[in-house]
Amino acid sequence: MIRLESVTKRYPDGTIAVNSLDLTAPSGQITVFVGPSGCGKTTSLRMINRMIEPTSGRIWLDDRDAASVKPAELRRGIGYVIQHAGLFPHRTVLDNVATVPLLLGQDKKKARARAQELLERVGLDPAFAKRYPAQLSGGQQQRVGVARALAADPPVMLMDEPFSAVDPVVREQLQNEFLRLQGELGKTIVFVTHDIDEAIKLGDKVAVLRVGGTLAQFASPAELLSQPADAFVAGFVGRDRGYRALGFARSGVLPLSDEQAVALGSSIRAARDVAVDGWALVVDGGRRPQGWLAVDGGDRDAALGDITPDLLNLGGTLAGVGGTLREALDAALSSPSGRGVVVDDDGSFAGTVTAAEVLARIEERSAQTRREAVETAGARYAELQRADSGAPVEVGKHAGGGAHAASAAQSADPAT
Ligand code: ADP
Ligand code: MG
């Protein structure tokens, strides 16, 4: 069990990233922290293994106060997986996985044998063991990241958007593998995501956070869907499956902002000129998005050198102009700037869109579908009446037609 007791984190610049968070992540289960970018998910997670120290409050791992355990000792029992896997680029896949057991003093042969076994366990072909991370796809790298975190067999796993940077098809495979693995291992897991569908699929318990680091609701997925605590949660989870299913509709013409981007290698001064709310999008020579640059006008910009890849925040998925509304929403919610990046078919930057704009579009679609359903049902009913008026009335037929029309309207009505 991991218990957070009135945990608050205020960064030196005054930002309150996490505000008096209270919750218990049960042992042997998956607890998901979900919310838009910047709501304090990563900060909350990193306070559990003391990579970040809380400003106030306490964190308990079973009956141990985390503050009383040496960070190195604490982390021995806590696996940690991050978004871009964080693998050592110059070590083979096998050596990446064996790193922690070796550090813990296991002998080389044993550590490697165990690493090999873990690779298979996370669904990776043993042939990949000798490769280097750059020779793997994003999804394969994430599997290695999970294998590495499991290598020391820690009872607790912290996972920070481990599947967010891979495409939806691979993401789903990884989620399924992850659930299968957890079924065997029964670890105590805290899993961070911006994707409500992922939260609902994976979480035994889900904590919905809002910007400012406050807890909006902590509940089981079913409760979250059926009894959202407030309008924020309702909006975030979608009113029901039907409403959320609408997100799979093609986005059509989204109101894209004509945000300006800046090229990798140009000056930070240039990024400052195009930045909105402190964030500038950086693209490569082919105008393909590379990441976001935070320009704060303070120390970090002081040198005003050139924009290099290591300065970029890679977080955030991309949405295609012809993609789905869900994809667009995902891009907006995962973007550190709050603006989702939309690309043309050739991968070049087309513009940005906010979550509010995508949600408005989903609402619009929802209202439209509802109107159409009522009209269709009305027309069908009128048709049945016309048919009936020309012939002796069959009671069953009439009533059946009416009931059919009503249920059609209802099942297509996403707001019920
Ligand atoms: P999330 O993981 O949900 O995107 P984070 O925990 O990374 O959110 O950040 C929460 C808030 O704290 C954001 O407003 C972010 O800008 C801010 N923040 C994160 N790290 C720092 C830091 N080192 N100094 C100041 N503010 C920070
Ligand atoms: Mg984060």
Tab-separated table of C-alpha atoms and ligand atoms in Angstrom:
chain	number	residue	atom	x	y	z
A	1	MET	CA	0.000	0.000	0.000
A	2	ILE	CA	1.185	3.489	-0.801
A	3	ARG	CA	-0.481	6.245	1.153
A	4	LEU	CA	-0.212	9.941	0.359
A	5	GLU	CA	-1.208	12.124	3.283
A	6	SER	CA	-1.864	15.817	2.535
A	7	VAL	CA	1.086	15.832	0.171
A	8	THR	CA	1.932	19.222	-1.301
A	9	LYS	CA	4.749	20.230	-3.619
A	10	ARG	CA	5.568	23.865	-4.182
A	11	TYR	CA	8.541	24.443	-6.499
A	12	PRO	CA	11.035	27.193	-5.643
A	13	ASP	CA	9.472	29.480	-8.279
A	14	GLY	CA	6.174	29.321	-6.392
A	15	THR	CA	4.384	26.843	-8.686
A	16	ILE	CA	2.100	24.590	-6.675
A	17	ALA	CA	2.394	21.361	-8.626
A	18	VAL	CA	0.595	19.128	-6.124
A	19	ASN	CA	-1.907	20.481	-3.655
A	20	SER	CA	-2.730	18.565	-0.498
A	21	LEU	CA	-3.107	15.194	-2.153
A	22	ASP	CA	-4.697	12.435	-0.082
A	23	LEU	CA	-5.099	8.921	-1.369
A	24	THR	CA	-4.149	5.292	-0.867
A	25	ALA	CA	-2.897	3.075	-3.667
A	26	PRO	CA	-3.808	-0.482	-2.597
A	27	SER	CA	-1.208	-3.277	-2.573
A	28	GLY	CA	-1.112	-5.593	-5.548
A	29	GLN	CA	-3.273	-3.298	-7.653
A	30	ILE	CA	-2.933	-0.686	-10.360
A	31	THR	CA	-3.681	2.885	-9.317
A	32	VAL	CA	-3.779	5.364	-12.181
A	33	PHE	CA	-3.145	9.113	-11.924
A	34	VAL	CA	-4.835	10.798	-14.873
A	35	GLY	CA	-5.231	14.416	-15.901
A	36	PRO	CA	-4.094	16.949	-18.484
A	37	SER	CA	-0.461	17.913	-18.914
A	38	GLY	CA	0.822	20.023	-16.026
A	39	CYS	CA	-1.632	18.764	-13.399
A	40	GLY	CA	1.142	17.328	-11.222
A	41	LYS	CA	1.170	13.648	-12.185
A	42	THR	CA	4.930	13.327	-12.631
A	43	THR	CA	5.633	15.359	-9.516
A	44	SER	CA	3.304	13.127	-7.463
A	45	LEU	CA	4.938	9.991	-8.809
A	46	ARG	CA	8.485	11.192	-8.191
A	47	MET	CA	7.692	12.096	-4.620
A	48	ILE	CA	6.936	8.427	-3.970
A	49	ASN	CA	10.533	7.367	-4.735
A	50	ARG	CA	11.970	10.636	-3.393
A	51	MET	CA	13.309	11.893	-6.688
A	52	ILE	CA	11.349	14.961	-5.563
A	53	GLU	CA	10.845	15.844	-1.910
A	54	PRO	CA	7.381	16.987	-0.815
A	55	THR	CA	7.068	20.493	0.624
A	56	SER	CA	4.676	19.106	3.214
A	57	GLY	CA	2.715	15.971	3.966
A	58	ARG	CA	3.784	12.357	4.302
A	59	ILE	CA	4.095	9.352	2.055
A	60	TRP	CA	3.824	5.857	3.501
A	61	LEU	CA	4.925	2.625	1.874
A	62	ASP	CA	3.055	0.133	4.007
A	63	ASP	CA	4.094	1.185	7.503
A	64	ARG	CA	7.313	2.948	6.502
A	65	ASP	CA	7.451	6.719	6.210
A	66	ALA	CA	9.292	7.277	2.905
A	67	ALA	CA	11.077	10.291	4.406
A	68	SER	CA	12.735	8.014	6.946
A	69	VAL	CA	14.209	5.630	4.366
A	70	LYS	CA	17.411	6.447	2.485
A	71	PRO	CA	16.501	7.274	-1.134
A	72	ALA	CA	18.854	4.624	-2.543
A	73	GLU	CA	17.373	1.937	-0.318
A	74	LEU	CA	13.841	3.111	-1.061
A	75	ARG	CA	14.401	2.930	-4.812
A	76	ARG	CA	15.730	-0.607	-4.612
A	77	GLY	CA	12.169	-1.697	-3.934
A	78	ILE	CA	10.607	0.587	-6.535
A	79	GLY	CA	10.815	0.063	-10.294
A	80	TYR	CA	10.499	3.168	-12.428
A	81	VAL	CA	9.446	3.352	-16.091
A	82	ILE	CA	9.293	6.594	-18.083
A	83	GLN	CA	7.832	7.742	-21.380
A	84	HIS	CA	10.764	7.431	-23.739
A	85	ALA	CA	11.991	4.303	-21.917
A	86	GLY	CA	15.145	6.148	-20.799
A	87	LEU	CA	17.417	3.332	-21.962
A	88	PHE	CA	21.192	3.653	-22.054
A	89	PRO	CA	21.881	4.179	-25.754
A	90	HIS	CA	25.354	2.660	-25.734
A	91	ARG	CA	24.377	-0.570	-23.952
A	92	THR	CA	22.691	-3.539	-25.592
A	93	VAL	CA	19.097	-4.320	-24.778
A	94	LEU	CA	20.199	-7.244	-22.609
A	95	ASP	CA	22.694	-5.135	-20.665
A	96	ASN	CA	20.098	-2.419	-20.199
A	97	VAL	CA	17.805	-4.917	-18.504
A	98	ALA	CA	20.636	-6.449	-16.457
A	99	THR	CA	21.878	-3.062	-15.202
A	100	VAL	CA	20.075	-2.977	-11.872
A	101	PRO	CA	20.721	-6.611	-10.836
A	102	LEU	CA	24.406	-6.025	-11.632
A	103	LEU	CA	24.411	-2.884	-9.516
A	104	LEU	CA	22.843	-4.913	-6.741
A	105	GLY	CA	25.765	-7.295	-6.917
A	106	GLN	CA	24.261	-10.214	-8.782
A	107	ASP	CA	26.825	-12.121	-10.826
A	108	LYS	CA	26.958	-11.372	-14.516
A	109	LYS	CA	25.824	-14.733	-15.800
A	110	LYS	CA	22.831	-14.890	-13.515
A	111	ALA	CA	21.838	-11.283	-14.255
A	112	ARG	CA	21.949	-11.893	-17.984
A	113	ALA	CA	19.954	-15.104	-17.777
A	114	ARG	CA	17.327	-13.293	-15.773
A	115	ALA	CA	17.348	-10.394	-18.254
A	116	GLN	CA	16.806	-12.787	-21.132
A	117	GLU	CA	13.866	-14.355	-19.318
A	118	LEU	CA	12.357	-10.930	-18.617
A	119	LEU	CA	12.608	-9.876	-22.255
A	120	GLU	CA	10.559	-12.893	-23.204
A	121	ARG	CA	8.151	-12.143	-20.415
A	122	VAL	CA	7.372	-8.674	-21.768
A	123	GLY	CA	6.816	-10.160	-25.202
A	124	LEU	CA	10.083	-9.283	-26.895
A	125	ASP	CA	11.810	-11.631	-29.327
A	126	PRO	CA	15.052	-12.930	-27.730
A	127	ALA	CA	16.815	-11.971	-30.969
A	128	PHE	CA	16.569	-8.321	-29.904
A	129	ALA	CA	18.778	-8.873	-26.863
A	130	LYS	CA	21.996	-8.006	-28.696
A	131	ARG	CA	20.643	-4.867	-30.361
A	132	TYR	CA	21.049	-1.307	-29.211
A	133	PRO	CA	17.994	0.753	-28.220
A	134	ALA	CA	18.139	2.924	-31.352
A	135	GLN	CA	17.661	-0.234	-33.429
A	136	LEU	CA	14.256	-0.851	-31.813
A	137	SER	CA	10.857	0.686	-32.479
A	138	GLY	CA	9.291	2.921	-29.837
A	139	GLY	CA	6.994	0.122	-28.686
A	140	GLN	CA	9.865	-2.351	-28.392
A	141	GLN	CA	11.903	0.186	-26.408
A	142	GLN	CA	9.010	0.574	-23.981
A	143	ARG	CA	8.928	-3.192	-23.464
A	144	VAL	CA	12.625	-3.107	-22.643
A	145	GLY	CA	11.932	-0.255	-20.216
A	146	VAL	CA	9.310	-2.378	-18.450
A	147	ALA	CA	11.638	-5.415	-18.377
A	148	ARG	CA	14.391	-3.289	-16.875
A	149	ALA	CA	12.116	-1.945	-14.162
A	150	LEU	CA	11.062	-5.499	-13.307
A	151	ALA	CA	14.615	-6.834	-13.208
A	152	ALA	CA	15.167	-6.322	-9.485
A	153	ASP	CA	11.697	-7.752	-8.821
A	154	PRO	CA	10.540	-4.696	-6.879
A	155	PRO	CA	7.189	-4.935	-5.080
A	156	VAL	CA	6.302	-1.419	-6.296
A	157	MET	CA	6.350	-0.016	-9.825
A	158	LEU	CA	6.003	3.632	-10.788
A	159	MET	CA	5.174	4.167	-14.446
A	160	ASP	CA	5.115	7.640	-15.978
A	161	GLU	CA	3.229	7.673	-19.291
A	162	PRO	CA	5.078	4.525	-20.378
A	163	PHE	CA	2.880	3.975	-23.438
A	164	SER	CA	2.115	7.575	-24.417
A	165	ALA	CA	4.711	8.057	-27.112
A	166	VAL	CA	3.717	5.095	-29.265
A	167	ASP	CA	0.949	4.899	-31.825
A	168	PRO	CA	-2.540	3.768	-30.761
A	169	VAL	CA	-2.274	0.229	-32.171
A	170	VAL	CA	1.010	-0.540	-30.415
A	171	ARG	CA	-0.265	1.243	-27.328
A	172	GLU	CA	-3.151	-1.162	-27.143
A	173	GLN	CA	-0.838	-4.187	-27.495
A	174	LEU	CA	1.390	-2.860	-24.739
A	175	GLN	CA	-1.610	-2.271	-22.473
A	176	ASN	CA	-2.844	-5.820	-23.014
A	177	GLU	CA	0.593	-7.315	-22.353
A	178	PHE	CA	0.903	-5.149	-19.280
A	179	LEU	CA	-2.411	-6.378	-17.867
A	180	ARG	CA	-1.433	-9.979	-18.558
A	181	LEU	CA	1.906	-9.469	-16.822
A	182	GLN	CA	0.310	-7.767	-13.827
A	183	GLY	CA	-2.097	-10.707	-13.605
A	184	GLU	CA	0.951	-12.915	-13.013
A	185	LEU	CA	2.997	-10.535	-10.862
A	186	GLY	CA	0.483	-8.635	-8.733
A	187	LYS	CA	2.755	-5.639	-8.127
A	188	THR	CA	1.657	-2.460	-6.396
A	189	ILE	CA	1.623	-0.082	-9.339
A	190	VAL	CA	1.118	3.650	-9.705
A	191	PHE	CA	0.618	4.424	-13.360
A	192	VAL	CA	0.473	7.934	-14.812
A	193	THR	CA	-1.311	8.841	-18.037
A	194	HIS	CA	-3.129	11.747	-19.683
A	195	ASP	CA	-5.383	9.296	-21.531
A	196	ILE	CA	-8.688	8.640	-19.785
A	197	ASP	CA	-9.348	5.513	-21.858
A	198	GLU	CA	-6.023	4.084	-20.763
A	199	ALA	CA	-6.834	4.994	-17.145
A	200	ILE	CA	-10.198	3.262	-17.306
A	201	LYS	CA	-8.775	0.199	-19.005
A	202	LEU	CA	-5.799	-0.311	-16.702
A	203	GLY	CA	-6.804	1.147	-13.360
A	204	ASP	CA	-8.234	-0.743	-10.409
A	205	LYS	CA	-8.479	2.745	-8.923
A	206	VAL	CA	-8.236	6.028	-10.812
A	207	ALA	CA	-7.256	9.420	-9.420
A	208	VAL	CA	-8.394	12.276	-11.661
A	209	LEU	CA	-6.219	15.342	-11.140
A	210	ARG	CA	-6.771	18.858	-12.360
A	211	VAL	CA	-4.247	21.578	-13.078
A	212	GLY	CA	-3.082	23.046	-9.792
A	213	GLY	CA	-2.461	19.543	-8.497
A	214	THR	CA	-5.766	18.956	-6.752
A	215	LEU	CA	-7.596	15.665	-6.681
A	216	ALA	CA	-10.907	15.886	-8.521
A	217	GLN	CA	-12.004	12.304	-7.829
A	218	PHE	CA	-10.534	9.007	-6.648
A	219	ALA	CA	-12.684	6.053	-7.573
A	220	SER	CA	-12.997	2.807	-9.506
A	221	PRO	CA	-13.383	3.194	-13.287
A	222	ALA	CA	-17.043	2.146	-13.125
A	223	GLU	CA	-17.817	4.731	-10.469
A	224	LEU	CA	-15.971	7.407	-12.378
A	225	LEU	CA	-18.074	6.759	-15.456
A	226	SER	CA	-21.390	6.430	-13.670
A	227	GLN	CA	-20.943	9.015	-10.928
A	228	PRO	CA	-18.468	11.711	-11.919
A	229	ALA	CA	-17.896	13.975	-8.907
A	230	ASP	CA	-18.268	17.251	-10.779
A	231	ALA	CA	-18.439	18.903	-14.179
A	232	PHE	CA	-14.667	18.734	-14.614
A	233	VAL	CA	-14.594	14.958	-14.163
A	234	ALA	CA	-17.720	14.521	-16.274
A	235	GLY	CA	-16.137	16.514	-19.060
A	236	PHE	CA	-12.888	14.631	-18.737
A	237	VAL	CA	-14.258	11.097	-18.706
A	238	GLY	CA	-16.959	11.912	-21.210
A	239	ARG	CA	-20.566	11.593	-20.200
A	240	ASP	CA	-20.863	7.966	-21.168
A	241	ARG	CA	-19.409	5.430	-23.548
A	242	GLY	CA	-21.585	6.743	-26.361
A	243	TYR	CA	-20.309	10.238	-25.923
A	244	ARG	CA	-16.743	9.040	-25.851
A	245	ALA	CA	-17.279	6.735	-28.798
A	246	LEU	CA	-18.057	9.846	-30.801
A	247	GLY	CA	-14.439	10.751	-30.359
A	248	PHE	CA	-13.635	8.016	-32.849
A	249	ALA	CA	-15.405	10.055	-35.527
A	250	ARG	CA	-13.115	11.720	-38.025
A	251	SER	CA	-12.285	15.166	-36.825
A	252	GLY	CA	-13.174	16.765	-40.154
A	253	VAL	CA	-12.376	20.420	-40.183
A	254	LEU	CA	-10.883	21.296	-36.840
A	255	PRO	CA	-10.411	24.967	-36.078
A	256	LEU	CA	-6.623	24.884	-36.295
A	257	SER	CA	-4.726	27.881	-35.024
A	258	ASP	CA	-2.039	29.080	-37.397
A	259	GLU	CA	0.597	28.813	-34.706
A	260	GLN	CA	4.103	29.637	-35.853
A	261	ALA	CA	6.891	27.134	-35.337
A	262	VAL	CA	10.624	27.639	-35.138
A	263	ALA	CA	13.312	25.476	-36.734
A	264	LEU	CA	15.757	23.341	-34.779
A	265	GLY	CA	19.125	25.101	-34.800
A	266	SER	CA	17.710	28.605	-34.932
A	267	SER	CA	18.150	30.925	-31.994
A	268	ILE	CA	16.209	30.816	-28.756
A	269	ARG	CA	15.540	34.493	-29.410
A	270	ALA	CA	13.566	33.441	-32.502
A	271	ALA	CA	11.603	30.975	-30.370
A	272	ARG	CA	10.785	33.769	-27.948
A	273	ASP	CA	9.258	35.750	-30.808
A	274	VAL	CA	6.817	33.022	-31.783
A	275	ALA	CA	6.141	31.542	-28.332
A	276	VAL	CA	2.613	31.628	-26.945
A	277	ASP	CA	2.219	31.298	-23.164
A	278	GLY	CA	5.877	30.413	-22.826
A	279	TRP	CA	5.970	27.550	-25.324
A	280	ALA	CA	7.298	27.464	-28.878
A	281	LEU	CA	6.950	24.490	-31.189
A	282	VAL	CA	10.199	23.350	-32.776
A	283	VAL	CA	10.259	21.658	-36.198
A	284	ASP	CA	12.988	20.159	-38.375
A	285	GLY	CA	13.945	21.091	-41.934
A	286	GLY	CA	10.905	19.236	-43.282
A	287	ARG	CA	8.647	21.117	-40.845
A	288	ARG	CA	8.117	17.907	-38.891
A	289	PRO	CA	7.448	18.628	-35.193
A	290	GLN	CA	10.385	17.781	-32.910
A	291	GLY	CA	9.138	18.975	-29.537
A	292	TRP	CA	8.269	22.017	-27.456
A	293	LEU	CA	10.696	24.591	-26.139
A	294	ALA	CA	9.865	26.370	-22.886
A	295	VAL	CA	10.934	29.999	-23.046
A	296	ASP	CA	10.508	31.667	-19.695
A	297	GLY	CA	12.342	34.923	-20.299
A	298	GLY	CA	14.472	34.057	-17.277
A	299	ASP	CA	17.725	32.298	-16.560
A	300	ARG	CA	17.196	29.495	-18.987
A	301	ASP	CA	16.956	31.858	-21.960
A	302	ALA	CA	19.740	34.053	-20.645
A	303	ALA	CA	22.420	32.503	-22.787
A	304	LEU	CA	20.145	32.790	-25.828
A	305	GLY	CA	22.052	30.158	-27.719
A	306	ASP	CA	20.637	27.955	-30.421
A	307	ILE	CA	17.829	25.446	-30.100
A	308	THR	CA	19.250	21.953	-29.647
A	309	PRO	CA	17.278	18.700	-29.279
A	310	ASP	CA	18.221	18.259	-25.622
A	311	LEU	CA	16.339	21.458	-24.726
A	312	LEU	CA	13.057	20.110	-26.064
A	313	ASN	CA	10.138	18.639	-24.174
A	314	LEU	CA	9.228	15.584	-26.255
A	315	GLY	CA	5.938	14.934	-24.499
A	316	GLY	CA	2.813	14.854	-26.584
A	317	THR	CA	1.361	12.754	-29.342
A	318	LEU	CA	0.664	14.108	-32.818
A	319	ALA	CA	-2.742	14.186	-34.485
A	320	GLY	CA	-3.283	13.898	-38.230
A	321	VAL	CA	-5.444	16.472	-40.046
A	322	GLY	CA	-7.614	13.600	-41.256
A	323	GLY	CA	-7.514	11.782	-37.922
A	324	THR	CA	-10.102	11.217	-35.243
A	325	LEU	CA	-11.346	13.632	-32.608
A	326	ARG	CA	-9.880	11.324	-29.981
A	327	GLU	CA	-6.491	11.610	-31.561
A	328	ALA	CA	-6.802	15.399	-31.539
A	329	LEU	CA	-7.922	15.372	-27.910
A	330	ASP	CA	-5.044	13.082	-27.007
A	331	ALA	CA	-2.587	15.445	-28.684
A	332	ALA	CA	-3.986	18.443	-26.794
A	333	LEU	CA	-4.079	16.728	-23.396
A	334	SER	CA	-0.561	15.352	-23.727
A	335	SER	CA	1.015	18.576	-24.913
A	336	PRO	CA	3.023	20.525	-22.342
A	337	SER	CA	1.765	23.753	-23.913
A	338	GLY	CA	-1.850	22.588	-23.771
A	339	ARG	CA	-1.943	22.957	-27.547
A	340	GLY	CA	-2.161	19.722	-29.515
A	341	VAL	CA	0.072	19.443	-32.560
A	342	VAL	CA	-1.695	18.552	-35.796
A	343	VAL	CA	0.272	17.376	-38.835
A	344	ASP	CA	-0.497	17.007	-42.533
A	345	ASP	CA	-0.380	13.628	-44.265
A	346	ASP	CA	3.323	14.127	-45.008
A	347	GLY	CA	4.036	14.654	-41.298
A	348	SER	CA	4.610	18.386	-41.588
A	349	PHE	CA	3.200	20.779	-39.026
A	350	ALA	CA	-0.321	22.010	-39.880
A	351	GLY	CA	-1.392	23.900	-36.748
A	352	THR	CA	-2.456	23.416	-33.168
A	353	VAL	CA	-5.743	22.790	-31.409
A	354	THR	CA	-6.747	23.023	-27.746
A	355	ALA	CA	-8.671	20.427	-25.727
A	356	ALA	CA	-11.539	22.911	-25.297
A	357	GLU	CA	-11.821	23.273	-29.069
A	358	VAL	CA	-11.865	19.508	-29.616
A	359	LEU	CA	-14.411	18.976	-26.828
A	360	ALA	CA	-16.617	21.694	-28.327
A	361	ARG	CA	-16.458	19.870	-31.638
A	362	ILE	CA	-17.375	16.576	-29.930
A	363	GLU	CA	-20.344	18.307	-28.243
A	364	GLU	CA	-21.416	19.655	-31.604
A	365	ARG	CA	-21.210	16.199	-33.180
A	366	SER	CA	-23.083	14.746	-30.249
A	367	ALA	CA	-25.944	17.221	-30.632
A	368	GLN	CA	-26.026	16.614	-34.368
A	369	THR	CA	-26.146	12.818	-34.000
A	370	ARG	CA	-28.932	13.185	-31.485
A	371	ARG	CA	-30.960	15.433	-33.814
A	372	GLU	CA	-30.458	13.014	-36.677
A	373	ALA	CA	-31.527	10.051	-34.559
A	374	VAL	CA	-34.728	11.821	-33.520
A	375	GLU	CA	-35.458	12.796	-37.135
A	376	THR	CA	-34.836	9.257	-38.397
A	377	ALA	CA	-37.038	7.798	-35.694
A	378	GLY	CA	-39.748	10.377	-36.479
A	379	ALA	CA	-39.644	9.592	-40.176
A	380	ARG	CA	-39.804	5.854	-39.505
A	381	TYR	CA	-42.763	6.339	-37.209
A	382	ALA	CA	-44.595	8.442	-39.839
A	383	GLU	CA	-43.862	5.763	-42.423
A	384	LEU	CA	-45.322	3.059	-40.218
A	385	GLN	CA	-48.408	5.162	-39.604
A	386	ARG	CA	-48.884	5.704	-43.333
A	387	ALA	CA	-48.520	1.971	-43.950
A	388	ASP	CA	-50.975	1.267	-41.155
A	389	SER	CA	-53.610	3.709	-42.393
A	390	GLY	CA	-53.908	1.852	-45.716
A	391	ALA	CA	-54.451	-1.524	-44.122
A	392	PRO	CA	-56.312	-2.981	-41.175
A	393	VAL	CA	-54.352	-1.961	-38.087
A	394	GLU	CA	-52.264	-4.719	-36.608
A	395	VAL	CA	-51.838	-3.778	-32.980
A	396	GLY	CA	-48.579	-5.646	-32.487
A	397	LYS	CA	-46.982	-4.129	-35.542
A	398	HIS	CA	-47.849	-0.586	-34.600
A	399	ALA	CA	-46.686	-0.897	-31.021
A	400	GLY	CA	-43.539	-2.695	-32.149
A	401	GLY	CA	-42.746	0.054	-34.619
A	402	GLY	CA	-43.174	2.710	-31.959
A	403	ALA	CA	-40.988	0.897	-29.474
A	404	HIS	CA	-38.356	0.323	-32.117
A	405	ALA	CA	-38.304	3.993	-33.048
A	406	ALA	CA	-38.029	5.026	-29.421
A	407	SER	CA	-35.164	2.662	-28.662
A	408	ALA	CA	-33.326	3.714	-31.802
A	409	ALA	CA	-33.530	7.320	-30.690
A	410	GLN	CA	-32.365	6.371	-27.234
A	411	SER	CA	-29.425	4.205	-28.178
A	412	ALA	CA	-28.185	6.839	-30.595
A	413	ASP	CA	-28.623	9.553	-28.016
A	414	PRO	CA	-25.220	10.042	-26.535
A	415	ALA	CA	-26.442	12.281	-23.738
A	416	THR	CA	-28.540	9.669	-21.947
B	1	ADP	P1	2.353	16.448	-15.370
B	1	ADP	O1	3.264	15.300	-15.180
B	1	ADP	O2	0.951	16.182	-14.937
B	1	ADP	O3	2.387	16.984	-16.760
B	1	ADP	P2	4.226	17.881	-13.661
B	1	ADP	O4	4.200	17.186	-12.357
B	1	ADP	O5	5.366	17.619	-14.543
B	1	ADP	O6	2.849	17.652	-14.407
B	1	ADP	O7	4.178	19.449	-13.411
B	1	ADP	C1	3.198	20.069	-12.587
B	1	ADP	C2	3.409	21.560	-12.584
B	1	ADP	O8	4.647	21.854	-11.958
B	1	ADP	C3	3.479	22.190	-13.955
B	1	ADP	O9	2.906	23.461	-13.880
B	1	ADP	C4	4.957	22.274	-14.232
B	1	ADP	O10	5.243	23.336	-15.108
B	1	ADP	C5	5.490	22.554	-12.846
B	1	ADP	N1	6.859	22.076	-12.664
B	1	ADP	C6	7.329	20.817	-12.892
B	1	ADP	N2	8.626	20.729	-12.572
B	1	ADP	C7	8.993	21.953	-12.133
B	1	ADP	C8	10.207	22.517	-11.642
B	1	ADP	N3	11.321	21.776	-11.532
B	1	ADP	N4	10.208	23.824	-11.277
B	1	ADP	C9	9.086	24.563	-11.374
B	1	ADP	N5	7.905	24.100	-11.803
B	1	ADP	C10	7.852	22.819	-12.186
B	2	MG	MG	4.400	14.299	-16.626
